[in-house]
Coordinates of N, CA and C in Angstrom, one line a residue:
M11 N 107.9 -11.7 -0.2 CA 109.2 -11.9 0.4 C 109.6 -10.6 1.0
R12 N 110.2 -10.6 2.2 CA 110.7 -9.4 2.8 C 112.2 -9.6 3.2
S13 N 113.0 -8.6 2.8 CA 114.4 -8.7 3.1 C 114.7 -8.0 4.3
Q14 N 115.7 -8.5 5.1 CA 116.1 -7.8 6.3 C 117.2 -6.8 6.0
T15 N 116.9 -5.6 5.9 CA 117.8 -4.6 5.4 C 118.2 -3.6 6.5
P16 N 119.4 -3.5 6.9 CA 119.9 -2.5 7.9 C 119.6 -1.1 7.4
A17 N 119.3 -0.1 8.2 CA 118.9 1.2 7.8 C 120.0 1.9 7.0
D18 N 121.3 1.5 7.2 CA 122.4 2.2 6.5 C 122.9 1.4 5.3
T19 N 122.1 0.4 4.8 CA 122.5 -0.4 3.7 C 121.8 0.2 2.4
P20 N 122.6 0.5 1.4 CA 122.1 1.0 0.1 C 121.1 0.0 -0.5
P21 N 120.1 0.4 -1.2 CA 119.1 -0.5 -1.8 C 119.6 -1.3 -3.0
N22 N 120.8 -0.9 -3.6 CA 121.3 -1.6 -4.7 C 122.3 -2.7 -4.3
V23 N 122.4 -2.9 -3.0 CA 123.3 -4.0 -2.5 C 122.6 -5.2 -2.2
V24 N 123.1 -6.4 -2.6 CA 122.4 -7.7 -2.3 C 122.4 -7.9 -0.8
Q25 N 121.3 -8.1 -0.2 CA 121.2 -8.2 1.3 C 121.7 -9.6 1.8
P26 N 122.2 -9.6 3.0 CA 122.8 -10.8 3.6 C 121.8 -12.0 3.7
Y27 N 120.5 -11.7 3.9 CA 119.5 -12.8 4.0 C 118.1 -12.2 3.8
A28 N 117.2 -13.1 3.4 CA 115.8 -12.7 3.2 C 114.9 -13.8 3.8
E29 N 113.7 -13.5 4.0 CA 112.7 -14.5 4.5 C 111.5 -14.5 3.6
V30 N 110.9 -15.7 3.4 CA 109.6 -15.8 2.7 C 108.7 -16.7 3.5
L31 N 107.4 -16.4 3.6 CA 106.5 -17.2 4.4 C 105.4 -17.8 3.4
Y32 N 105.3 -19.1 3.5 CA 104.3 -19.8 2.7 C 103.3 -20.5 3.6
L33 N 102.0 -20.4 3.2 CA 100.9 -21.1 3.9 C 100.3 -22.1 2.8
I34 N 100.5 -23.4 3.0 CA 100.1 -24.4 2.0 C 98.8 -25.0 2.4
R35 N 97.8 -25.0 1.5 CA 96.5 -25.5 1.8 C 96.1 -26.5 0.7
A36 N 95.4 -27.5 1.0 CA 94.9 -28.5 0.1 C 93.7 -29.2 0.8
P37 N 92.8 -29.9 0.0 CA 91.7 -30.6 0.6 C 92.0 -31.6 1.6
K38 N 93.1 -32.3 1.5 CA 93.5 -33.4 2.4 C 94.9 -33.3 2.9
N39 N 95.2 -33.8 4.1 CA 96.5 -33.8 4.7 C 97.6 -34.4 3.8
S40 N 97.3 -35.5 3.2 CA 98.3 -36.1 2.4 C 98.7 -35.2 1.2
Q41 N 97.8 -34.5 0.7 CA 98.1 -33.5 -0.4 C 99.0 -32.4 0.1
V42 N 98.7 -31.9 1.3 CA 99.5 -30.8 1.9 C 100.9 -31.3 2.1
E43 N 101.1 -32.5 2.6 CA 102.4 -33.0 2.8 C 103.2 -33.1 1.5
E44 N 102.5 -33.6 0.5 CA 103.2 -33.7 -0.8 C 103.6 -32.4 -1.4
I45 N 102.8 -31.4 -1.3 CA 103.1 -30.0 -1.7 C 104.2 -29.4 -0.9
Y46 N 104.1 -29.7 0.4 CA 105.1 -29.1 1.4 C 106.5 -29.7 1.0
Q47 N 106.6 -30.9 0.7 CA 107.9 -31.5 0.4 C 108.4 -30.9 -0.9
R48 N 107.5 -30.7 -1.9 CA 107.9 -30.1 -3.2 C 108.4 -28.7 -3.0
V49 N 107.7 -27.9 -2.2 CA 108.2 -26.5 -1.9 C 109.6 -26.5 -1.3
N50 N 109.8 -27.4 -0.4 CA 111.1 -27.5 0.3 C 112.2 -27.8 -0.8
K51 N 111.9 -28.7 -1.7 CA 112.9 -29.1 -2.7 C 113.2 -27.9 -3.7
I52 N 112.1 -27.1 -3.9 CA 112.3 -25.9 -4.8 C 113.2 -24.9 -4.1
A53 N 113.0 -24.7 -2.8 CA 113.8 -23.8 -2.0 C 115.3 -24.3 -2.0
E54 N 115.5 -25.6 -1.8 CA 116.8 -26.1 -1.7 C 117.5 -26.0 -3.1
G55 N 116.7 -26.2 -4.1 CA 117.2 -26.1 -5.5 C 117.7 -24.7 -5.8
A56 N 116.9 -23.7 -5.4 CA 117.2 -22.3 -5.6 C 118.5 -21.9 -4.8
A57 N 118.6 -22.5 -3.6 CA 119.8 -22.3 -2.9 C 121.1 -22.8 -3.6
H58 N 121.0 -24.0 -4.2 CA 122.1 -24.5 -4.9 C 122.4 -23.7 -6.1
M59 N 121.4 -23.2 -6.8 CA 121.6 -22.4 -8.0 C 122.3 -21.1 -7.7
T60 N 122.0 -20.5 -6.6 CA 122.6 -19.2 -6.2 C 123.8 -19.3 -5.2
E61 N 124.2 -20.6 -4.9 CA 125.3 -20.8 -4.0 C 125.1 -20.1 -2.7
T62 N 123.8 -20.3 -2.2 CA 123.5 -19.8 -0.9 C 123.0 -21.0 -0.1
R63 N 122.5 -20.7 1.1 CA 121.9 -21.8 1.9 C 120.5 -21.4 2.4
V64 N 119.7 -22.4 2.6 CA 118.3 -22.2 3.0 C 118.1 -22.9 4.3
E65 N 117.3 -22.2 5.2 CA 116.9 -22.8 6.5 C 115.3 -22.9 6.4
I66 N 114.8 -24.0 6.7 CA 113.4 -24.3 6.6 C 112.8 -24.3 8.1
D67 N 111.9 -23.4 8.4 CA 111.4 -23.3 9.7 C 109.9 -23.6 9.7
F68 N 109.5 -24.8 10.2 CA 108.1 -25.2 10.3 C 107.4 -24.4 11.4
V69 N 106.3 -23.7 11.1 CA 105.6 -22.8 12.1 C 104.4 -23.5 12.7
K70 N 103.5 -24.0 11.8 CA 102.3 -24.6 12.3 C 101.6 -25.5 11.3
G71 N 100.6 -26.2 11.7 CA 99.9 -27.0 10.7 C 98.6 -27.5 11.3
C72 N 97.6 -27.8 10.5 CA 96.3 -28.4 11.0 C 95.8 -29.3 9.9
S73 N 94.9 -30.2 10.4 CA 94.3 -31.2 9.5 C 93.1 -30.8 8.8
N74 N 92.7 -31.5 7.7 CA 91.5 -31.2 7.0 C 90.3 -31.6 7.9
L75 N 89.2 -30.9 7.7 CA 88.0 -31.1 8.5 C 87.1 -32.2 8.0
M76 N 86.7 -33.1 8.8 CA 85.7 -34.2 8.4 C 84.4 -33.9 9.1
S77 N 83.5 -33.3 8.4 CA 82.2 -33.0 9.0 C 81.3 -34.3 9.2
N78 N 80.7 -34.4 10.4 CA 79.9 -35.6 10.6 C 78.4 -35.2 10.2
K79 N 77.9 -36.0 9.3 CA 76.6 -35.7 8.7 C 75.4 -35.9 9.8
V80 N 75.6 -36.8 10.7 CA 74.6 -37.1 11.7 C 74.4 -35.9 12.6
I81 N 75.6 -35.4 13.1 CA 75.5 -34.2 14.0 C 75.1 -33.0 13.2
A82 N 75.6 -32.9 12.0 CA 75.2 -31.7 11.1 C 73.7 -31.6 11.0
K83 N 73.0 -32.8 10.8 CA 71.6 -32.7 10.6 C 70.9 -32.3 11.9
E84 N 71.4 -32.7 13.0 CA 70.8 -32.3 14.3 C 71.0 -30.8 14.5
L85 N 72.1 -30.2 14.1 CA 72.3 -28.8 14.2 C 71.4 -28.1 13.3
W86 N 71.2 -28.6 12.1 CA 70.3 -27.9 11.1 C 68.9 -27.9 11.5
D87 N 68.4 -29.1 12.1 CA 67.1 -29.1 12.6 C 66.8 -28.1 13.7
N88 N 67.8 -27.8 14.5 CA 67.6 -26.8 15.6 C 67.8 -25.4 15.0
L89 N 68.5 -25.2 14.0 CA 68.6 -23.9 13.3 C 67.2 -23.5 12.8
V90 N 66.5 -24.5 12.2 CA 65.2 -24.3 11.7 C 64.2 -24.1 12.8
E91 N 64.2 -24.9 13.9 CA 63.3 -24.8 14.9 C 63.4 -23.6 15.8
L92 N 64.6 -23.1 16.1 CA 64.8 -21.9 16.9 C 64.5 -20.7 16.1
G93 N 64.8 -20.6 14.8 CA 64.6 -19.5 14.0 C 65.6 -18.4 14.2
A94 N 65.7 -17.5 13.2 CA 66.7 -16.5 13.2 C 66.3 -15.3 14.1
P95 N 67.3 -14.5 14.6 CA 67.0 -13.4 15.4 C 66.2 -12.3 14.7
E96 N 65.6 -11.4 15.5 CA 64.9 -10.3 15.0 C 65.8 -9.1 15.2
Y97 N 65.7 -8.1 14.2 CA 66.6 -6.9 14.3 C 65.7 -5.7 14.3
T98 N 66.2 -4.7 15.0 CA 65.5 -3.4 15.1 C 65.6 -2.6 13.8
E99 N 64.8 -1.6 13.7 CA 64.8 -0.7 12.5 C 66.2 -0.1 12.4
E100 N 66.8 0.3 13.5 CA 68.1 1.0 13.5 C 69.2 0.0 13.0
E101 N 69.1 -1.2 13.5 CA 70.1 -2.2 13.1 C 70.0 -2.5 11.6
M102 N 68.8 -2.6 11.1 CA 68.6 -2.9 9.7 C 69.1 -1.7 8.8
K103 N 68.9 -0.5 9.3 CA 69.4 0.6 8.5 C 70.9 0.6 8.5
F104 N 71.6 0.2 9.6 CA 73.0 0.1 9.6 C 73.5 -1.0 8.7
A105 N 72.8 -2.1 8.7 CA 73.1 -3.3 7.9 C 73.0 -3.0 6.4
K106 N 72.0 -2.2 6.1 CA 71.8 -1.8 4.7 C 72.9 -0.9 4.2
A107 N 73.4 0.0 5.0 CA 74.5 0.9 4.6 C 75.7 0.1 4.4
I108 N 76.0 -0.9 5.3 CA 77.2 -1.7 5.2 C 77.1 -2.6 3.9
S109 N 76.0 -3.3 3.8 CA 75.9 -4.3 2.7 C 75.9 -3.6 1.3
E110 N 75.2 -2.5 1.1 CA 75.2 -1.8 -0.2 C 76.5 -1.2 -0.4
G111 N 77.3 -0.8 0.6 CA 78.6 -0.2 0.4 C 79.6 -1.2 -0.1
V112 N 79.3 -2.5 0.0 CA 80.2 -3.5 -0.5 C 80.2 -3.7 -2.0
G113 N 79.0 -3.3 -2.6 CA 78.8 -3.5 -4.0 C 78.3 -4.8 -4.4
D114 N 78.3 -5.1 -5.7 CA 77.7 -6.4 -6.2 C 78.4 -7.6 -5.7
S115 N 79.6 -7.5 -5.1 CA 80.3 -8.7 -4.6 C 79.5 -9.3 -3.4
R116 N 78.6 -8.5 -2.8 CA 77.9 -8.9 -1.6 C 77.0 -10.1 -2.0
F117 N 76.7 -10.4 -3.2 CA 75.8 -11.5 -3.6 C 76.6 -12.8 -3.8
E118 N 77.9 -12.8 -3.7 CA 78.7 -14.0 -4.1 C 78.4 -15.1 -3.1
S119 N 78.3 -14.9 -1.8 CA 78.1 -16.0 -0.9 C 76.7 -16.6 -1.1
L120 N 75.7 -15.8 -1.4 CA 74.4 -16.3 -1.6 C 74.4 -17.2 -2.9
E121 N 75.0 -16.7 -3.9 CA 75.1 -17.4 -5.2 C 75.8 -18.7 -5.0
K122 N 76.8 -18.7 -4.2 CA 77.6 -19.9 -3.9 C 76.7 -21.0 -3.3
I123 N 75.9 -20.6 -2.3 CA 75.0 -21.5 -1.7 C 74.0 -22.0 -2.7
A124 N 73.4 -21.1 -3.5 CA 72.4 -21.5 -4.5 C 73.0 -22.5 -5.5
K125 N 74.2 -22.3 -5.9 CA 74.9 -23.2 -6.8 C 75.0 -24.6 -6.3
N126 N 75.1 -24.8 -5.0 CA 75.3 -26.1 -4.4 C 73.9 -26.7 -4.0
C127 N 72.8 -26.1 -4.3 CA 71.5 -26.7 -4.0 C 71.2 -27.8 -5.0
K128 N 70.6 -28.9 -4.4 CA 70.4 -30.1 -5.3 C 69.2 -30.0 -6.2
D129 N 68.2 -29.2 -5.8 CA 67.0 -29.1 -6.7 C 66.7 -27.6 -7.0
K130 N 65.9 -27.4 -8.0 CA 65.6 -26.1 -8.5 C 64.8 -25.3 -7.5
A131 N 63.9 -25.9 -6.8 CA 63.1 -25.2 -5.8 C 63.9 -24.6 -4.7
A132 N 64.9 -25.4 -4.2 CA 65.7 -24.9 -3.1 C 66.6 -23.8 -3.6
K133 N 67.1 -23.9 -4.8 CA 67.9 -22.9 -5.4 C 67.2 -21.6 -5.6
A134 N 65.9 -21.7 -6.0 CA 65.1 -20.5 -6.2 C 64.8 -19.8 -4.9
E135 N 64.6 -20.7 -3.8 CA 64.3 -20.1 -2.5 C 65.5 -19.3 -2.0
V136 N 66.7 -19.9 -2.2 CA 67.9 -19.2 -1.7 C 68.0 -17.8 -2.5
L137 N 67.9 -17.9 -3.8 CA 68.1 -16.7 -4.6 C 67.0 -15.6 -4.3
S138 N 65.9 -16.0 -3.8 CA 64.8 -15.1 -3.5 C 65.2 -14.1 -2.4
H139 N 66.3 -14.4 -1.7 CA 66.7 -13.5 -0.6 C 67.8 -12.5 -1.1
K140 N 68.1 -12.6 -2.4 CA 69.1 -11.7 -3.0 C 68.7 -10.2 -2.8
G141 N 69.6 -9.4 -2.3 CA 69.3 -8.0 -2.1 C 68.9 -7.7 -0.6
E142 N 68.7 -8.7 0.2 CA 68.4 -8.5 1.6 C 69.7 -8.0 2.3
S143 N 69.5 -7.2 3.3 CA 70.7 -6.6 4.0 C 71.2 -7.6 5.1
M144 N 70.3 -8.4 5.7 CA 70.6 -9.4 6.7 C 69.9 -10.7 6.3
Y145 N 70.6 -11.7 6.2 CA 70.0 -13.0 5.9 C 69.4 -13.7 7.1
R146 N 68.1 -13.9 7.1 CA 67.3 -14.5 8.2 C 66.7 -15.9 7.8
F147 N 67.2 -16.5 6.8 CA 66.7 -17.8 6.4 C 67.8 -18.9 6.7
V148 N 67.3 -20.1 6.8 CA 68.2 -21.2 7.0 C 68.5 -21.9 5.6
A149 N 69.7 -22.0 5.2 CA 70.0 -22.6 3.9 C 69.6 -24.0 3.9
P150 N 69.2 -24.6 2.7 CA 68.9 -26.0 2.7 C 70.0 -26.9 3.2
F151 N 69.6 -28.0 3.8 CA 70.6 -28.9 4.4 C 71.4 -29.5 3.2
N152 N 72.7 -29.4 3.3 CA 73.6 -29.9 2.3 C 74.6 -30.8 3.1
P153 N 74.4 -32.1 3.2 CA 75.3 -33.0 4.0 C 76.7 -33.0 3.4
D154 N 76.9 -32.7 2.2 CA 78.3 -32.7 1.6 C 79.0 -31.4 1.8
G155 N 78.2 -30.4 2.2 CA 78.8 -29.1 2.5 C 79.4 -28.4 1.3
I156 N 79.9 -27.2 1.5 CA 80.5 -26.3 0.5 C 82.0 -26.3 0.9
M157 N 82.9 -26.5 -0.1 CA 84.3 -26.5 0.2 C 84.7 -25.1 0.8
S158 N 85.4 -25.2 2.0 CA 85.9 -23.9 2.6 C 87.4 -23.9 2.4
F159 N 87.9 -22.7 2.2 CA 89.3 -22.6 1.9 C 90.0 -21.9 3.1
G160 N 89.4 -22.0 4.3 CA 90.0 -21.5 5.5 C 90.8 -22.6 6.2
S161 N 91.5 -22.3 7.3 CA 92.2 -23.3 8.0 C 91.8 -23.2 9.5
T162 N 91.6 -24.4 10.1 CA 91.2 -24.4 11.5 C 91.7 -25.7 12.2
D163 N 92.0 -25.5 13.5 CA 92.5 -26.7 14.2 C 91.3 -27.6 14.6
V164 N 90.1 -27.2 14.3 CA 88.9 -28.0 14.5 C 89.1 -29.3 13.7
G165 N 89.8 -29.1 12.5 CA 90.0 -30.3 11.7 C 90.7 -31.4 12.4
D166 N 91.7 -31.1 13.3 CA 92.4 -32.1 14.1 C 91.4 -32.8 15.1
V167 N 90.5 -32.0 15.6 CA 89.5 -32.5 16.6 C 88.6 -33.5 15.8
S168 N 88.3 -33.2 14.6 CA 87.4 -34.1 13.8 C 88.0 -35.4 13.4
W169 N 89.3 -35.5 13.6 CA 90.0 -36.8 13.3 C 90.0 -37.7 14.6
N170 N 89.6 -37.1 15.7 CA 89.6 -37.8 17.0 C 88.2 -38.1 17.5
C171 N 87.2 -37.4 17.1 CA 85.8 -37.6 17.5 C 84.9 -37.0 16.5
P172 N 83.6 -37.4 16.4 CA 82.7 -36.8 15.5 C 82.5 -35.3 15.7
V173 N 82.5 -34.5 14.6 CA 82.5 -33.0 14.7 C 81.6 -32.5 13.6
A174 N 80.8 -31.5 13.8 CA 80.1 -30.7 12.8 C 80.1 -29.2 13.2
Q175 N 79.9 -28.4 12.2 CA 79.9 -26.9 12.5 C 78.7 -26.3 11.8
I176 N 78.4 -25.1 12.3 CA 77.3 -24.3 11.7 C 77.8 -22.9 11.5
S177 N 77.2 -22.2 10.6 CA 77.5 -20.7 10.4 C 76.2 -20.0 10.7
T178 N 76.2 -18.9 11.4 CA 75.1 -18.1 11.6 C 75.4 -16.6 11.2
T179 N 74.4 -15.9 10.9 CA 74.6 -14.5 10.4 C 75.0 -13.6 11.6
T180 N 76.1 -13.0 11.5 CA 76.6 -12.1 12.6 C 77.0 -10.7 11.9
M181 N 76.7 -10.6 10.6 CA 77.1 -9.3 9.9 C 76.2 -9.2 8.7
P182 N 76.2 -8.0 8.2 CA 75.3 -7.7 7.0 C 75.7 -8.6 5.8
A183 N 74.8 -8.8 4.9 CA 75.0 -9.7 3.7 C 76.2 -9.2 2.9
G184 N 77.1 -10.1 2.6 CA 78.3 -9.9 1.7 C 79.4 -9.2 2.4
T185 N 79.4 -9.0 3.7 CA 80.5 -8.4 4.4 C 81.8 -9.1 4.2
P186 N 82.8 -8.5 3.6 CA 84.1 -9.2 3.3 C 84.8 -9.6 4.6
M187 N 85.5 -10.7 4.5 CA 86.3 -11.2 5.6 C 87.5 -10.2 5.8
H188 N 88.0 -10.1 7.0 CA 89.2 -9.3 7.2 C 89.1 -7.9 6.7
S189 N 87.9 -7.2 6.8 CA 87.7 -5.9 6.2 C 87.3 -4.9 7.3
W190 N 87.4 -3.6 7.0 CA 86.9 -2.6 7.9 C 85.4 -2.7 8.2
Q191 N 84.7 -3.2 7.2 CA 83.3 -3.4 7.5 C 83.0 -4.5 8.5
M192 N 83.8 -5.5 8.5 CA 83.7 -6.6 9.5 C 84.0 -6.0 10.9
V193 N 85.1 -5.2 11.0 CA 85.5 -4.6 12.2 C 84.3 -3.7 12.8
A194 N 83.7 -2.9 11.8 CA 82.6 -2.0 12.2 C 81.4 -2.7 12.8
V195 N 81.2 -3.9 12.4 CA 80.0 -4.6 13.0 C 80.3 -5.6 14.0
G196 N 81.6 -5.8 14.3 CA 82.1 -6.9 15.1 C 81.6 -6.8 16.6
K197 N 81.3 -5.6 17.1 CA 80.8 -5.5 18.4 C 79.3 -5.0 18.5
S198 N 78.7 -5.1 17.3 CA 77.3 -4.6 17.2 C 76.3 -5.6 17.8
A199 N 75.1 -5.1 18.0 CA 74.0 -6.0 18.5 C 73.7 -7.1 17.6
M200 N 73.8 -6.8 16.3 CA 73.5 -7.9 15.3 C 74.6 -9.0 15.4
A201 N 75.8 -8.7 15.7 CA 76.8 -9.7 15.9 C 76.5 -10.6 17.1
H202 N 76.1 -9.9 18.2 CA 75.8 -10.6 19.5 C 74.6 -11.5 19.3
K203 N 73.6 -11.0 18.5 CA 72.4 -11.8 18.3 C 72.7 -13.1 17.5
G204 N 73.6 -13.0 16.6 CA 74.0 -14.1 15.8 C 74.8 -15.1 16.6
M205 N 75.6 -14.7 17.5 CA 76.4 -15.5 18.4 C 75.4 -16.3 19.4
L206 N 74.4 -15.6 19.9 CA 73.5 -16.2 20.8 C 72.6 -17.2 20.1
Y207 N 72.3 -16.9 18.9 CA 71.5 -17.9 18.1 C 72.3 -19.2 17.9
A208 N 73.6 -19.0 17.6 CA 74.5 -20.2 17.4 C 74.6 -21.0 18.7
A209 N 74.8 -20.3 19.8 CA 74.9 -20.9 21.1 C 73.7 -21.7 21.5
K210 N 72.5 -21.1 21.2 CA 71.2 -21.8 21.5 C 71.1 -23.1 20.7
V211 N 71.5 -23.0 19.4 CA 71.5 -24.2 18.5 C 72.4 -25.3 19.0
M212 N 73.6 -24.9 19.4 CA 74.6 -25.9 19.9 C 74.1 -26.5 21.2
A213 N 73.5 -25.7 22.1 CA 73.0 -26.2 23.4 C 71.8 -27.2 23.2
A214 N 70.9 -26.8 22.3 CA 69.7 -27.6 22.0 C 70.2 -29.0 21.4
S215 N 71.2 -28.9 20.5 CA 71.6 -30.2 19.9 C 72.3 -31.1 20.9
A216 N 73.0 -30.5 21.8 CA 73.7 -31.3 22.9 C 72.6 -32.0 23.8
I217 N 71.5 -31.2 24.1 CA 70.4 -31.8 24.8 C 69.8 -33.0 24.1
D218 N 69.6 -32.8 22.8 CA 69.0 -33.8 21.9 C 69.9 -35.1 22.0
A219 N 71.2 -34.9 21.9 CA 72.1 -36.1 21.9 C 72.1 -36.8 23.3
L220 N 71.9 -36.0 24.4 CA 71.9 -36.6 25.7 C 70.6 -37.3 25.9
E221 N 69.5 -36.8 25.4 CA 68.2 -37.4 25.5 C 68.0 -38.6 24.6
A222 N 68.7 -38.6 23.5 CA 68.6 -39.7 22.5 C 70.0 -40.2 22.2
P223 N 70.5 -41.1 23.0 CA 71.9 -41.7 22.8 C 72.1 -42.3 21.4
A224 N 71.0 -42.7 20.8 CA 71.2 -43.2 19.4 C 71.9 -42.3 18.5
I225 N 71.7 -41.0 18.7 CA 72.3 -40.0 17.8 C 73.8 -40.1 18.0
I226 N 74.3 -40.2 19.2 CA 75.7 -40.4 19.4 C 76.3 -41.7 18.8
E227 N 75.5 -42.7 18.9 CA 76.0 -44.0 18.4 C 76.0 -43.9 16.8
Q228 N 75.1 -43.3 16.2 CA 75.1 -43.1 14.8 C 76.2 -42.2 14.3
A229 N 76.5 -41.2 15.1 CA 77.6 -40.3 14.8 C 79.0 -41.0 14.9
K230 N 79.1 -41.9 15.9 CA 80.3 -42.7 16.1 C 80.5 -43.7 14.9
K231 N 79.4 -44.3 14.5 CA 79.4 -45.2 13.4 C 79.9 -44.6 12.1
E232 N 79.3 -43.4 11.8 CA 79.8 -42.6 10.7 C 81.2 -42.2 10.7
F233 N 81.7 -41.9 11.9 CA 83.1 -41.5 12.2 C 84.0 -42.6 11.8
Q234 N 83.6 -43.8 12.2 CA 84.5 -45.0 12.0 C 84.5 -45.3 10.4
E235 N 83.4 -45.1 9.8 CA 83.3 -45.3 8.3 C 84.1 -44.3 7.6
R236 N 84.1 -43.0 8.0 CA 84.8 -42.0 7.4 C 86.3 -42.1 7.5
T237 N 86.7 -42.5 8.7 CA 88.2 -42.6 8.9 C 88.7 -43.9 8.3
G238 N 87.8 -44.9 8.1 CA 88.3 -46.1 7.5 C 89.3 -46.9 8.4
G239 N 89.3 -46.7 9.7 CA 90.2 -47.3 10.5 C 91.5 -46.7 10.6
R240 N 91.7 -45.5 9.9 CA 93.0 -44.8 10.0 C 93.1 -44.0 11.3
S241 N 94.2 -44.1 11.9 CA 94.4 -43.3 13.1 C 94.8 -41.9 12.8
Y242 N 94.7 -41.0 13.8 CA 95.0 -39.6 13.6 C 96.6 -39.5 13.5
D243 N 97.0 -38.8 12.4 CA 98.4 -38.5 12.2 C 98.6 -37.0 12.3
P244 N 99.1 -36.5 13.4 CA 99.3 -35.1 13.5 C 100.1 -34.4 12.4
P245 N 99.7 -33.3 11.8 CA 100.5 -32.7 10.8 C 101.7 -31.9 11.2
I246 N 101.8 -31.7 12.5 CA 103.0 -31.0 13.1 C 104.1 -32.0 13.5
P247 N 105.3 -31.9 13.0 CA 106.3 -32.9 13.3 C 106.7 -32.9 14.7
V248 N 107.1 -34.1 15.2 CA 107.5 -34.3 16.6 C 108.6 -33.3 16.9
G249 N 108.5 -32.7 18.1 CA 109.5 -31.7 18.6 C 109.2 -30.3 18.1
I250 N 108.2 -30.1 17.3 CA 107.9 -28.7 16.8 C 106.8 -28.1 17.7
K251 N 107.0 -26.9 18.2 CA 105.9 -26.3 18.9 C 105.3 -25.1 18.1
P252 N 104.1 -25.3 17.7 CA 103.5 -24.2 16.8 C 103.4 -22.9 17.5
R253 N 103.5 -21.8 16.8 CA 103.6 -20.5 17.4 C 103.0 -19.4 16.5
I254 N 102.7 -18.3 17.0 CA 102.3 -17.1 16.3 C 103.5 -16.4 15.8
I255 N 103.5 -16.0 14.6 CA 104.7 -15.3 14.0 C 104.5 -13.8 14.4

């Protein structure tokens, strides 16, 4: 919470108003809506208890992502076929310094992938890369995916047409999100190589779909099955324009 305090207001005086920002996340849109309504009731109840008033300002919203397994498999096949980028000795030295500087937490992402492997051989293969500064292997295909706790408006797209996503290495192993380490490697050659790798995979998969229309038909069929005939229900209320705070 942050209070809006004039410069000449003593700290022991109750401020005229305060603001608090909540970001609500859940696996499904319906769950987010339920939690959102509950948070609103809590705020309104607190206002009644303190004999104050509350103003609720809806800022933004996005839907849960429905990954299409048909498209995901096409992307995975091309990840394997094209192969990971090659790195120079200088790049690997820089990657080693960044990765080791993170500490033991750099192994968490690899261990998470291994935990979700369906058989022991695949799990062992993933864990064999533990300690590497840059991951150059393609993780086993997992059609159910690993739960991500991020937010993306790609989720809204996935409710309107078949969608799948990939992740490629653009930074040293274990680089924390939103960190100075990420900033340090953000414009490096290793980041650019990872982006080009992803672009090639996407382009190759698009060509595959154009040359084999059956892929598109299968993806559409899965989309219809996943949505169960439900139409897209935008999470942003009518009349609200999402904005950056």
